[in-house]
CSV table of C-alpha atoms in Angstrom, one decimal:
chain,number,residue,atom,x,y,z
Z,10,MET,CA,59.6,31.6,172.0
Z,11,LYS,CA,58.8,34.2,169.3
Z,12,ARG,CA,60.6,34.3,166.0
Z,13,PHE,CA,61.2,37.4,164.0
Z,14,ALA,CA,62.7,38.0,160.5
Z,15,PHE,CA,63.4,41.2,158.7
Z,16,LYS,CA,65.3,42.4,155.7
Z,17,MET,CA,67.5,45.4,155.1
Z,18,LYS,CA,69.3,46.8,152.1
Z,19,LEU,CA,73.1,47.3,152.3
Z,20,LYS,CA,74.0,50.6,150.6
Z,21,PRO,CA,76.3,50.1,147.6
Z,22,GLY,CA,79.9,51.0,148.3
Z,23,LEU,CA,79.7,50.0,152.0
Z,24,GLU,CA,80.3,46.3,151.5
Z,25,LYS,CA,83.9,46.3,152.9
Z,26,GLU,CA,82.7,48.4,155.9
Z,27,TYR,CA,79.9,45.9,156.6
Z,28,GLU,CA,82.3,43.0,156.5
Z,29,LYS,CA,84.8,44.8,158.8
Z,30,ARG,CA,82.1,45.6,161.4
Z,31,HIS,CA,80.6,42.1,161.3
Z,32,ALA,CA,83.9,40.2,161.2
Z,33,ALA,CA,84.0,40.0,165.1
Z,34,ILE,CA,81.1,40.9,167.3
Z,35,TRP,CA,82.0,42.6,170.6
Z,36,PRO,CA,81.4,40.4,173.6
Z,37,GLU,CA,79.5,43.3,175.3
Z,38,LEU,CA,77.1,43.4,172.4
Z,39,VAL,CA,76.5,39.7,172.5
Z,40,GLU,CA,75.8,40.0,176.3
Z,41,MET,CA,73.4,42.9,175.7
Z,42,ILE,CA,71.5,41.0,173.0
Z,43,HIS,CA,71.2,37.9,175.3
Z,44,GLN,CA,70.0,40.1,178.2
Z,45,GLN,CA,67.2,41.3,176.0
Z,46,GLY,CA,66.0,37.8,175.5
Z,47,VAL,CA,67.3,37.4,171.9
Z,48,SER,CA,68.9,34.1,170.9
Z,49,ASN,CA,69.8,32.4,167.6
Z,50,TYR,CA,70.4,35.8,165.9
Z,51,SER,CA,71.7,35.5,162.4
Z,52,ILE,CA,72.1,37.8,159.4
Z,53,TYR,CA,72.4,36.4,155.9
Z,54,TRP,CA,73.9,38.6,153.1
Z,55,ASP,CA,72.9,38.1,149.5
Z,56,LYS,CA,75.9,39.7,147.8
Z,57,ASP,CA,74.2,39.7,144.4
Z,58,THR,CA,71.5,42.0,145.6
Z,59,ASN,CA,73.0,43.5,148.8
Z,60,ILE,CA,69.9,42.4,150.7
Z,61,LEU,CA,70.5,41.5,154.4
Z,62,PHE,CA,68.0,39.0,155.8
Z,63,ALA,CA,68.0,38.8,159.6
Z,64,TYR,CA,66.4,36.2,161.9
Z,65,GLN,CA,66.1,36.1,165.6
Z,66,GLU,CA,64.3,34.2,168.3
Z,67,CYS,CA,63.1,36.0,171.4
Z,68,SER,CA,62.0,34.7,174.8
Z,69,GLY,CA,60.1,36.5,177.5
Z,70,ASP,CA,57.7,39.4,177.5
Z,71,THR,CA,57.7,41.9,174.7
Z,72,THR,CA,56.1,44.6,176.8
Z,73,SER,CA,59.0,47.0,176.1
Z,74,SER,CA,58.0,47.0,172.4
Z,75,VAL,CA,54.4,47.6,173.3
Z,76,GLU,CA,55.4,50.4,175.7
Z,77,LEU,CA,57.6,52.0,173.0
Z,78,ALA,CA,54.6,51.8,170.5
Z,79,GLN,CA,52.3,53.4,173.1
Z,80,ALA,CA,54.7,56.1,173.9
Z,81,THR,CA,55.2,56.9,170.2
Z,82,LEU,CA,51.4,57.1,169.7
Z,83,GLU,CA,51.2,59.5,172.6
Z,84,GLN,CA,54.0,61.7,171.3
Z,85,ILE,CA,52.9,61.8,167.7
Z,86,LYS,CA,49.7,63.5,168.9
Z,87,THR,CA,51.7,66.7,169.5
Z,88,HIS,CA,54.9,66.2,167.4
Z,89,ASP,CA,55.4,65.6,163.7
Z,90,VAL,CA,58.4,63.4,164.2
Z,91,VAL,CA,59.3,60.9,167.0
Z,92,LEU,CA,62.9,59.7,167.3
Z,93,TRP,CA,63.4,56.2,168.7
Z,94,GLU,CA,66.8,55.8,170.2
Z,95,LYS,CA,68.6,53.1,168.4
Z,96,HIS,CA,65.5,52.3,166.3
Z,97,GLY,CA,64.7,55.2,163.9
Z,98,THR,CA,61.9,57.6,163.5
Z,99,VAL,CA,58.2,57.8,163.0
Z,100,ALA,CA,56.8,60.9,161.1
Z,101,VAL,CA,53.4,62.2,160.1
Z,102,GLY,CA,52.6,64.5,157.2
Z,103,LYS,CA,49.9,65.2,154.6
Z,104,ASP,CA,51.5,62.6,152.3
Z,105,ILE,CA,54.6,60.3,152.3
Z,106,MET,CA,56.9,63.0,151.0
Z,107,ASP,CA,55.9,65.5,153.7
Z,108,ALA,CA,56.5,62.8,156.3
Z,109,PHE,CA,59.9,62.1,154.7
Z,110,ASP,CA,60.7,65.8,154.7
Z,111,GLN,CA,60.0,65.9,158.5
Z,112,THR,CA,62.5,63.1,159.0
Z,113,ASP,CA,65.0,64.8,156.8
Z,114,VAL,CA,64.8,68.0,158.8
Z,115,LEU,CA,65.3,66.1,162.0
Z,116,CYS,CA,68.4,64.4,160.6
Z,117,LYS,CA,69.8,67.8,159.5
Z,118,ALA,CA,69.1,69.3,162.9
Z,119,ALA,CA,70.7,66.4,164.6
Z,120,ASN,CA,73.8,66.8,162.4
Z,121,ILE,CA,74.0,70.5,163.2
Z,122,TYR,CA,73.6,69.7,166.9
Z,123,MET,CA,76.4,67.1,166.9
Z,124,CYS,CA,78.7,69.4,164.9
Z,125,ALA,CA,78.2,72.1,167.5
Z,126,ARG,CA,78.9,69.7,170.3
Z,127,ASN,CA,82.1,68.5,168.6
Z,128,MET,CA,83.3,72.1,168.4
Z,129,GLY,CA,82.8,72.4,172.2
Z,130,SER,CA,79.5,74.3,172.2
Z,131,GLU,CA,76.3,73.2,174.0
Z,132,PRO,CA,73.4,74.4,171.8
Z,133,ASP,CA,70.6,76.1,173.7
Z,134,GLY,CA,67.8,75.5,171.3
Z,135,MET,CA,65.2,78.1,170.3
Z,136,THR,CA,62.6,79.8,172.4
Z,137,ALA,CA,58.9,79.7,171.3
Z,138,ALA,CA,59.2,83.3,170.1
Z,139,GLN,CA,62.2,82.4,167.9
Z,140,MET,CA,60.3,79.4,166.5
Z,141,LYS,CA,57.3,81.6,165.7
Z,142,GLU,CA,59.6,84.1,163.9
Z,143,VAL,CA,61.1,81.3,161.8
Z,144,GLN,CA,57.6,80.0,161.1
Z,145,ASP,CA,56.5,83.5,159.9
Z,146,VAL,CA,59.6,84.3,157.9
Z,147,PHE,CA,59.5,81.0,156.0
Z,148,SER,CA,55.7,80.9,155.8
Z,149,LEU,CA,55.6,77.5,157.5
Z,150,PRO,CA,52.1,76.0,158.3
Z,151,LYS,CA,50.4,77.2,161.5
Z,152,THR,CA,48.7,73.9,162.1
Z,153,ARG,CA,49.9,70.3,161.9
Z,154,PRO,CA,49.1,68.4,158.8
Z,155,CYS,CA,47.4,65.4,160.6
């Protein structure tokens, strides 16, 4: 049995939404968590600081985490940002702000994509020639920072 703990920060103004979403956990979510080998999962909320402290116990093999890490290392060789479904992003840059900017651009692109989908459009993306044109017009770097 492996034990994990982590903390998160609840954004100010979202306290009521947090309480609403955590008042009753969906049975399907409980089942999914248990299928992943997680038990004894708890989140403690310090309302004075809005810090969330989570604790969980995991049984079984953690190869899926190792595989995710290995896949990320492979992808980061050719991409500045890697998006982990339901986990977040990993970004590289010449400094922390550059890496943050990469993540910010991804977030904005995802928002544009979802807005287009919600309006009934299926975005096609850009060709390599179109990407080069954008790179030239905005004087974007020709090489990766790392």
